Tab-separated table of C-alpha atoms in Angstrom:
chain	number	residue	atom	x	y	z
A	78	MET	CA	87.201	27.313	121.824
A	79	MET	CA	89.140	29.711	123.748
A	80	SER	CA	87.606	31.190	126.745
A	81	ARG	CA	87.046	34.941	127.322
A	82	GLN	CA	89.666	34.955	130.110
A	83	ALA	CA	92.295	33.177	128.060
A	84	PHE	CA	91.576	35.600	124.976
A	85	LEU	CA	91.951	38.828	127.119
A	86	CYS	CA	95.212	37.302	128.570
A	87	SER	CA	96.529	36.576	125.006
A	88	LEU	CA	95.605	40.189	123.832
A	89	GLY	CA	97.395	41.860	126.953
A	90	SER	CA	100.548	39.770	125.933
A	91	LEU	CA	100.495	40.709	122.244
A	92	TYR	CA	99.951	44.627	123.573
A	93	LEU	CA	102.974	44.288	125.924
A	94	SER	CA	105.150	42.621	123.155
A	95	LEU	CA	104.076	45.439	120.602
A	96	LEU	CA	104.802	48.135	123.354
A	97	PHE	CA	108.357	46.603	124.061
A	98	VAL	CA	109.145	46.697	120.115
A	99	PHE	CA	107.882	50.326	119.821
A	100	LEU	CA	110.149	51.214	122.826
A	101	LEU	CA	113.167	49.529	121.173
A	102	MET	CA	112.672	51.276	117.946
A	103	ASP	CA	112.482	54.552	119.813
A	104	VAL	CA	115.764	53.989	121.601
A	105	TYR	CA	117.587	53.172	118.722
A	106	ALA	CA	115.995	55.987	116.449
A	107	ARG	CA	117.368	58.626	119.113
A	108	PRO	CA	120.496	60.271	118.116
A	109	ALA	CA	123.390	59.643	120.276
A	110	ASN	CA	123.928	62.300	123.248
A	111	ASN	CA	127.437	63.473	122.815
A	112	SER	CA	127.335	65.822	125.925
A	113	ALA	CA	126.843	65.009	129.450
A	114	LEU	CA	125.378	68.472	129.828
A	115	LYS	CA	122.895	68.487	127.164
A	116	GLU	CA	119.263	67.812	127.744
A	117	LYS	CA	116.192	68.033	125.377
A	118	PRO	CA	116.535	71.215	123.240
A	119	ALA	CA	114.544	74.214	124.251
A	120	ASP	CA	111.842	75.593	121.844
A	121	SER	CA	112.557	78.611	119.872
A	122	LYS	CA	110.260	80.679	121.856
A	123	ASP	CA	112.305	80.131	125.205
A	124	GLU	CA	115.618	80.871	123.320
A	125	ASN	CA	114.196	84.184	121.693
A	126	GLU	CA	113.199	85.223	125.083
A	127	ILE	CA	116.835	85.684	126.203
A	128	LEU	CA	118.793	86.025	122.959
A	129	PRO	CA	119.057	89.507	121.389
A	130	PRO	CA	116.747	89.620	118.122
A	131	ASP	CA	118.689	89.927	114.883
A	132	HIS	CA	115.631	91.758	113.329
A	133	LEU	CA	114.905	95.081	115.141
A	134	ASN	CA	111.525	96.473	114.353
A	135	GLY	CA	111.644	99.881	112.683
A	136	VAL	CA	115.219	99.857	112.054
A	137	LYS	CA	116.702	100.149	108.442
A	138	MET	CA	119.449	97.365	109.084
A	139	GLU	CA	119.478	94.068	110.615
A	140	MET	CA	122.057	93.215	113.276
A	141	ASP	CA	124.042	91.214	110.690
A	142	GLY	CA	124.139	94.005	108.358
A	143	HIS	CA	121.319	93.023	105.965
A	144	LEU	CA	118.816	95.548	104.997
A	145	ASN	CA	115.473	95.206	106.556
A	146	LYS	CA	113.108	94.171	103.956
A	147	GLU	CA	110.006	95.136	105.970
A	148	PHE	CA	111.112	98.581	107.073
A	149	HIS	CA	108.653	100.617	105.080
A	150	GLN	CA	105.709	98.359	106.367
A	151	GLU	CA	107.034	98.505	109.962
A	152	VAL	CA	107.209	102.364	110.046
A	153	PHE	CA	103.768	102.841	108.339
A	154	LEU	CA	101.759	100.145	109.868
A	155	GLY	CA	103.385	99.695	113.263
A	156	LYS	CA	101.177	97.017	115.428
A	157	GLU	CA	98.826	96.802	112.652
A	158	MET	CA	101.424	95.179	110.149
A	159	GLU	CA	100.227	91.628	111.241
A	160	GLU	CA	96.511	92.426	110.113
A	161	PHE	CA	97.884	92.678	106.623
A	162	GLU	CA	98.363	89.194	105.495
A	163	GLU	CA	98.489	87.776	101.958
A	164	ASP	CA	95.439	85.647	102.289
A	165	SER	CA	93.235	88.332	103.965
A	166	GLU	CA	90.277	89.814	101.993
A	167	PRO	CA	91.341	92.643	99.767
A	168	ARG	CA	88.203	94.624	100.558
A	169	LYS	CA	89.024	94.527	104.363
A	170	ASN	CA	92.649	95.431	103.747
A	171	ARG	CA	91.485	98.403	101.693
A	172	LYS	CA	89.370	99.523	104.571
A	173	LYS	CA	92.068	99.222	107.067
A	174	LEU	CA	94.420	101.092	104.881
A	175	MET	CA	91.833	103.991	104.302
A	176	VAL	CA	91.512	104.143	108.193
A	177	ILE	CA	95.220	104.628	108.318
A	178	PHE	CA	95.255	107.209	105.531
A	179	SER	CA	92.708	109.236	107.569
A	180	LYS	CA	94.964	108.932	110.710
A	181	VAL	CA	98.019	110.134	109.011
A	182	ASP	CA	96.062	113.109	107.171
A	183	ILE	CA	95.846	114.983	110.380
A	184	ASN	CA	94.669	118.217	108.702
A	185	ASN	CA	91.863	116.343	106.736
A	186	ASP	CA	92.973	117.706	103.244
A	187	LYS	CA	92.657	114.397	101.515
A	188	LYS	CA	96.343	114.108	101.105
A	189	ILE	CA	99.577	113.232	103.033
A	190	SER	CA	102.484	115.738	103.245
A	191	ALA	CA	106.145	114.727	104.118
A	192	LYS	CA	105.664	116.370	107.662
A	193	GLU	CA	102.661	114.325	108.305
A	194	MET	CA	104.202	111.271	107.146
A	195	GLN	CA	107.436	112.133	109.287
A	196	ARG	CA	105.084	112.623	112.278
A	197	TRP	CA	103.368	109.113	111.708
A	198	ILE	CA	106.711	107.516	111.205
A	199	MET	CA	108.087	108.658	114.565
A	200	GLN	CA	104.767	107.608	116.199
A	201	LYS	CA	104.944	104.244	114.671
A	202	THR	CA	108.600	103.842	115.690
A	203	ASP	CA	107.753	104.918	119.270
A	204	GLU	CA	105.200	102.111	119.171
A	205	HIS	CA	107.858	99.467	118.457
A	206	PHE	CA	110.074	100.937	121.332
A	207	GLN	CA	107.117	100.627	123.692
A	208	GLU	CA	106.567	97.139	122.669
A	209	ALA	CA	109.988	96.312	123.200
A	210	VAL	CA	110.030	97.935	126.586
A	211	GLU	CA	107.022	95.584	127.447
A	212	GLU	CA	108.680	92.513	126.113
A	213	ASN	CA	111.924	93.315	127.989
A	214	LYS	CA	109.916	93.315	131.329
A	215	MET	CA	108.807	89.781	130.552
A	216	HIS	CA	112.137	88.644	129.544
A	217	PHE	CA	114.119	90.186	132.373
A	218	ARG	CA	111.808	88.385	135.030
A	219	ALA	CA	112.769	85.067	132.916
A	220	VAL	CA	116.511	85.802	133.608
A	221	ASP	CA	116.163	87.164	137.194
A	222	PRO	CA	115.259	84.186	139.009
A	223	ASP	CA	115.997	85.641	142.638
A	224	GLY	CA	113.949	88.794	141.638
A	225	ASP	CA	116.676	91.122	143.040
A	226	GLY	CA	116.178	93.587	140.207
A	227	HIS	CA	119.674	92.727	138.904
A	228	VAL	CA	121.128	90.036	136.505
A	229	SER	CA	124.698	88.900	136.648
A	230	TRP	CA	126.466	87.821	133.390
A	231	ASP	CA	126.770	84.119	135.021
A	232	GLU	CA	122.779	84.195	135.547
A	233	TYR	CA	122.269	85.154	131.977
A	234	LYS	CA	124.816	82.634	130.844
A	235	ILE	CA	123.110	79.780	132.576
A	236	LYS	CA	119.814	80.825	131.149
A	237	PHE	CA	121.158	81.083	127.514
A	238	LEU	CA	122.948	77.640	127.665
A	239	ALA	CA	119.738	76.147	129.170
A	240	SER	CA	117.799	77.577	126.112
A	241	LYS	CA	120.424	75.932	123.909
A	242	GLY	CA	119.654	72.447	125.241
A	243	PHE	CA	122.116	72.348	128.229
A	244	ASN	CA	121.319	70.803	131.597
A	245	GLU	CA	120.574	74.206	133.686
A	246	LYS	CA	121.601	72.606	137.133
A	247	GLU	CA	124.553	71.031	135.918
A	248	ILE	CA	125.753	74.184	134.073
A	249	ALA	CA	124.931	76.227	137.169
A	250	GLU	CA	126.982	73.938	139.424
A	251	LYS	CA	129.853	73.971	136.955
A	252	ILE	CA	130.035	77.999	137.025
A	253	LYS	CA	129.676	78.150	140.514
A	254	ASN	CA	132.892	75.834	141.211
A	255	ASN	CA	134.570	77.460	138.194
A	256	GLU	CA	134.960	74.142	136.340
A	257	GLU	CA	135.431	73.960	132.612
A	258	LEU	CA	132.248	74.034	130.501
A	259	LYS	CA	132.314	71.748	127.448
A	260	ILE	CA	130.773	74.064	124.873
A	261	ASP	CA	130.888	73.642	121.167
A	262	GLU	CA	132.929	76.252	119.177
A	263	GLU	CA	129.880	77.961	117.560
A	264	THR	CA	127.900	78.385	120.884
A	265	GLN	CA	131.066	79.753	122.551
A	266	GLU	CA	131.602	82.319	119.688
A	267	VAL	CA	127.955	83.551	120.338
A	268	LEU	CA	128.676	83.737	124.184
A	269	ASP	CA	131.977	85.803	123.508
A	270	ASN	CA	129.948	88.128	121.334
A	271	LEU	CA	127.106	88.583	123.852
A	272	LYS	CA	129.587	89.233	126.772
A	273	ASP	CA	131.002	92.024	124.833
A	274	ARG	CA	127.769	93.449	124.289
A	275	TRP	CA	126.750	92.765	127.893
A	276	TYR	CA	129.749	94.954	129.050
A	277	GLN	CA	128.720	97.627	126.983
A	278	ALA	CA	125.289	97.828	128.147
A	279	ASP	CA	126.665	97.954	131.613
A	280	ASN	CA	126.498	101.663	132.499
A	281	PRO	CA	129.193	103.338	134.775
A	282	PRO	CA	130.052	102.596	137.293
A	283	PRO	CA	130.620	98.987	135.743
A	284	ASP	CA	129.574	96.353	138.079
A	285	LEU	CA	128.571	93.486	135.514
A	286	LEU	CA	125.101	93.509	136.767
A	287	LEU	CA	122.268	94.620	134.389
A	288	ASN	CA	119.238	96.346	135.688
A	289	GLU	CA	116.107	96.372	133.705
A	290	GLU	CA	116.877	99.346	131.720
A	291	GLU	CA	120.584	98.200	131.035
A	292	PHE	CA	118.823	94.659	129.937
A	293	LEU	CA	116.683	96.708	127.521
A	294	SER	CA	119.813	98.182	125.932
A	295	PHE	CA	121.305	94.660	125.835
A	296	LEU	CA	118.490	93.342	123.942
A	297	HIS	CA	117.399	96.457	121.818
A	298	PRO	CA	120.821	98.504	121.389
A	299	GLU	CA	118.829	100.702	118.858
A	300	HIS	CA	117.190	102.574	121.639
A	301	SER	CA	120.298	103.463	123.582
A	302	ARG	CA	122.834	105.991	122.065
A	303	GLY	CA	125.967	104.301	123.742
A	304	MET	CA	124.774	100.840	122.507
A	305	LEU	CA	123.844	102.064	118.976
A	306	LYS	CA	127.541	103.110	118.618
A	307	PHE	CA	128.486	99.440	119.619
A	308	MET	CA	126.098	97.956	117.201
A	309	VAL	CA	127.386	100.126	114.344
A	310	LYS	CA	130.992	99.076	115.312
A	311	GLU	CA	129.861	95.372	115.039
A	312	ILE	CA	128.518	95.900	111.739
A	313	ILE	CA	131.259	97.835	110.285
A	314	ARG	CA	133.753	95.223	111.759
A	315	ASP	CA	131.810	92.391	109.790
A	316	LEU	CA	131.743	94.142	106.528
A	317	ASP	CA	134.982	96.251	106.583
A	318	GLN	CA	137.406	94.284	104.503
A	319	ASP	CA	140.468	96.408	104.747
A	320	GLY	CA	140.265	97.328	108.413
A	321	ASP	CA	139.921	101.190	108.056
A	322	LYS	CA	136.746	101.220	109.927
A	323	LYS	CA	134.876	102.620	107.194
A	324	LEU	CA	132.978	101.148	104.350
A	325	THR	CA	133.169	101.654	100.683
A	326	LEU	CA	130.607	100.725	97.994
A	327	SER	CA	132.429	97.627	97.143
A	328	GLU	CA	132.568	96.393	100.672
A	329	PHE	CA	128.781	97.224	101.407
A	330	ILE	CA	127.618	95.395	98.325
A	331	SER	CA	129.874	92.308	98.718
A	332	LEU	CA	127.993	89.015	98.222
A	333	PRO	CA	127.349	86.978	101.272
A	334	VAL	CA	129.598	84.005	101.522
A	335	GLY	CA	128.754	81.064	99.407
A	336	THR	CA	128.545	80.320	95.615
A	337	VAL	CA	126.029	80.902	93.094
A	338	GLU	CA	124.868	77.427	92.031
A	339	ASN	CA	121.955	78.410	89.423
A	340	GLN	CA	120.310	81.303	87.656
A	341	GLN	CA	117.547	81.585	90.227
A	342	ALA	CA	120.429	82.099	93.019
A	343	GLN	CA	122.119	84.426	90.589
A	344	ASP	CA	118.968	86.630	90.133
A	345	ILE	CA	118.546	86.890	93.869
A	346	ASP	CA	122.068	87.966	94.366
A	347	ASP	CA	121.675	90.553	91.577
A	348	ASP	CA	118.502	91.926	93.429
A	349	TRP	CA	120.479	91.825	96.833
A	350	VAL	CA	123.415	93.932	95.331
A	351	LYS	CA	121.258	96.376	93.481
A	352	ASP	CA	119.095	97.014	96.726
A	353	ARG	CA	122.333	97.657	98.672
A	354	ARG	CA	124.051	99.748	96.134
A	355	LYS	CA	120.913	102.042	95.786
A	356	GLU	CA	120.507	102.460	99.916
A	357	PHE	CA	124.462	103.133	100.031
A	358	GLU	CA	124.516	105.788	97.209
A	359	GLU	CA	121.085	107.604	97.987
A	360	VAL	CA	120.699	107.201	101.662
A	361	ILE	CA	123.717	106.004	104.088
A	362	ASP	CA	126.473	107.879	102.161
A	363	ALA	CA	125.106	111.393	103.320
A	364	ASN	CA	127.923	113.654	101.805
A	365	HIS	CA	128.215	111.135	98.707
A	366	ASP	CA	131.838	110.938	98.993
A	367	GLY	CA	131.838	107.162	98.273
A	368	ILE	CA	132.686	106.273	101.975
A	369	VAL	CA	130.443	105.582	104.742
A	370	THR	CA	131.883	106.552	108.058
A	371	MET	CA	130.628	105.157	111.604
A	372	GLU	CA	129.055	108.396	112.219
A	373	GLU	CA	127.092	108.251	109.076
A	374	LEU	CA	126.025	104.546	109.652
A	375	GLU	CA	124.963	105.510	112.991
A	376	GLU	CA	122.711	108.425	111.918
A	377	TYR	CA	121.247	105.870	109.425
A	378	MET	CA	120.604	103.160	112.072
A	379	ASP	CA	119.113	105.724	114.682
A	380	PRO	CA	115.402	105.003	114.618
A	381	MET	CA	114.409	108.173	116.548
A	382	ASN	CA	116.349	110.621	114.087
A	383	GLU	CA	113.887	112.924	113.101
A	384	TYR	CA	116.005	114.012	109.955
A	385	ASN	CA	116.106	110.510	109.021
A	386	ALA	CA	112.317	110.124	109.449
A	387	LEU	CA	111.727	113.160	107.249
A	388	ASN	CA	114.056	111.758	104.515
A	389	GLU	CA	112.174	108.618	104.717
A	390	ALA	CA	108.944	110.232	104.309
A	391	LYS	CA	109.973	112.122	101.367
A	392	GLN	CA	111.230	108.787	99.898
A	393	MET	CA	107.938	107.030	100.704
A	394	ILE	CA	105.903	109.521	99.034
A	395	ALA	CA	108.145	109.738	95.927
A	396	VAL	CA	107.412	106.044	95.388
A	397	ALA	CA	103.699	106.406	94.962
A	398	ASP	CA	103.558	110.252	93.970
A	399	GLU	CA	102.084	109.693	90.360
A	400	ASN	CA	100.838	113.249	89.954
A	401	GLN	CA	104.216	114.776	91.169
A	402	ASN	CA	102.516	117.157	93.669
A	403	HIS	CA	104.790	115.932	96.547
A	404	HIS	CA	101.882	114.466	98.544
A	405	LEU	CA	100.258	111.189	98.761
A	406	GLU	CA	96.507	110.732	97.849
A	407	LEU	CA	94.333	107.812	98.756
A	408	GLU	CA	94.422	106.373	95.388
A	409	GLU	CA	98.072	106.478	95.130
A	410	ILE	CA	98.579	104.797	98.350
A	411	LEU	CA	95.960	102.114	97.430
A	412	LYS	CA	97.727	101.563	93.943
A	413	TYR	CA	101.023	100.993	95.774
A	414	SER	CA	99.783	99.172	98.661
A	415	GLU	CA	102.257	96.332	98.587
A	416	TYR	CA	105.099	98.833	99.133
A	417	PHE	CA	103.254	100.330	102.357
A	418	THR	CA	101.625	97.133	103.718
A	419	GLY	CA	103.129	94.088	102.020
A	420	SER	CA	99.661	93.290	100.577
A	421	LYS	CA	98.715	93.857	97.117
A	422	LEU	CA	95.041	95.263	96.637
A	423	MET	CA	93.402	94.631	93.383
A	424	ASP	CA	90.566	96.819	91.769
A	425	TYR	CA	91.622	99.661	94.185
A	426	ALA	CA	90.354	102.404	91.759
A	427	ARG	CA	86.810	100.733	91.266
A	428	ASN	CA	86.359	100.555	95.185
A	429	VAL	CA	88.008	103.663	96.299
A	430	HIS	CA	85.143	106.245	95.943
A	431	GLU	CA	82.458	104.044	96.986
A	432	GLU	CA	84.065	103.009	100.173
A	433	PHE	CA	85.717	106.130	101.426
């Protein structure tokens, strides 16, 4: 019979053998490392801390020129948007919506006018701006390692490449010694675009150093008039096919690059074209001449434009104004809750009077 000591030794040998096999499997399972500068990829949160976002809260168009599908919810709910989840209890969401209704209805006449909605939209938009300011403080600290209150392009470039999986120390050393960086073409293209944007955010006199306020303009150009112009130029450059620095309807509704492979994809593309056509004809093309200029697109993109906010308020009211009195009653907002909150509230009529 095997002794206890011999059994434990045998068990230990088996464990070490299995561990060796697993280690070999792990080594051969790993992808080849094609770059001496690469290390393990950074998580998306770290990357998002320093990369300007494509999605801008409270702005009608994304940085890539696509329409912001959540715009109405963002300017109606503000920070409360996350509270209206699809799996939330309808009764709780109804109560939240009733509270919001009472806040928008500042004269307490049980209906919301265009002016009241305009005031609310401006308030929610300012909320998004303040949130961007707070986030910017954190992001600025992340890219200002020496804490001198200024960030150079090289400092940002190092942090950006580190967020893409490159070795930060090696990148910093190569930049310091003016050595060539082996960067893939896609990453280099992103860097070139970011550098143009960096120059635009650098207020006169230009020194290629961004302070906290300038860095906010870099990350959130929608809140800087000068950067808003730059953002509009970028969008028109991407969509303008004939190079006249204006957009026709056909240019604005051109389908994204790619082929339609099935009927479901065709339906999605049809909806995409329908939405863009409506936005172009009814909102962006202010003088309805069939051409959108940079000035028109800039006015459309400006989140703090009070005239736009009033037009948006009127459009939002028109969507749910069933009795055509140019105001919104609580019942109408509850019925069209999906438009305002992204959450569909069932049996609204049966509950509205007993809860409000």
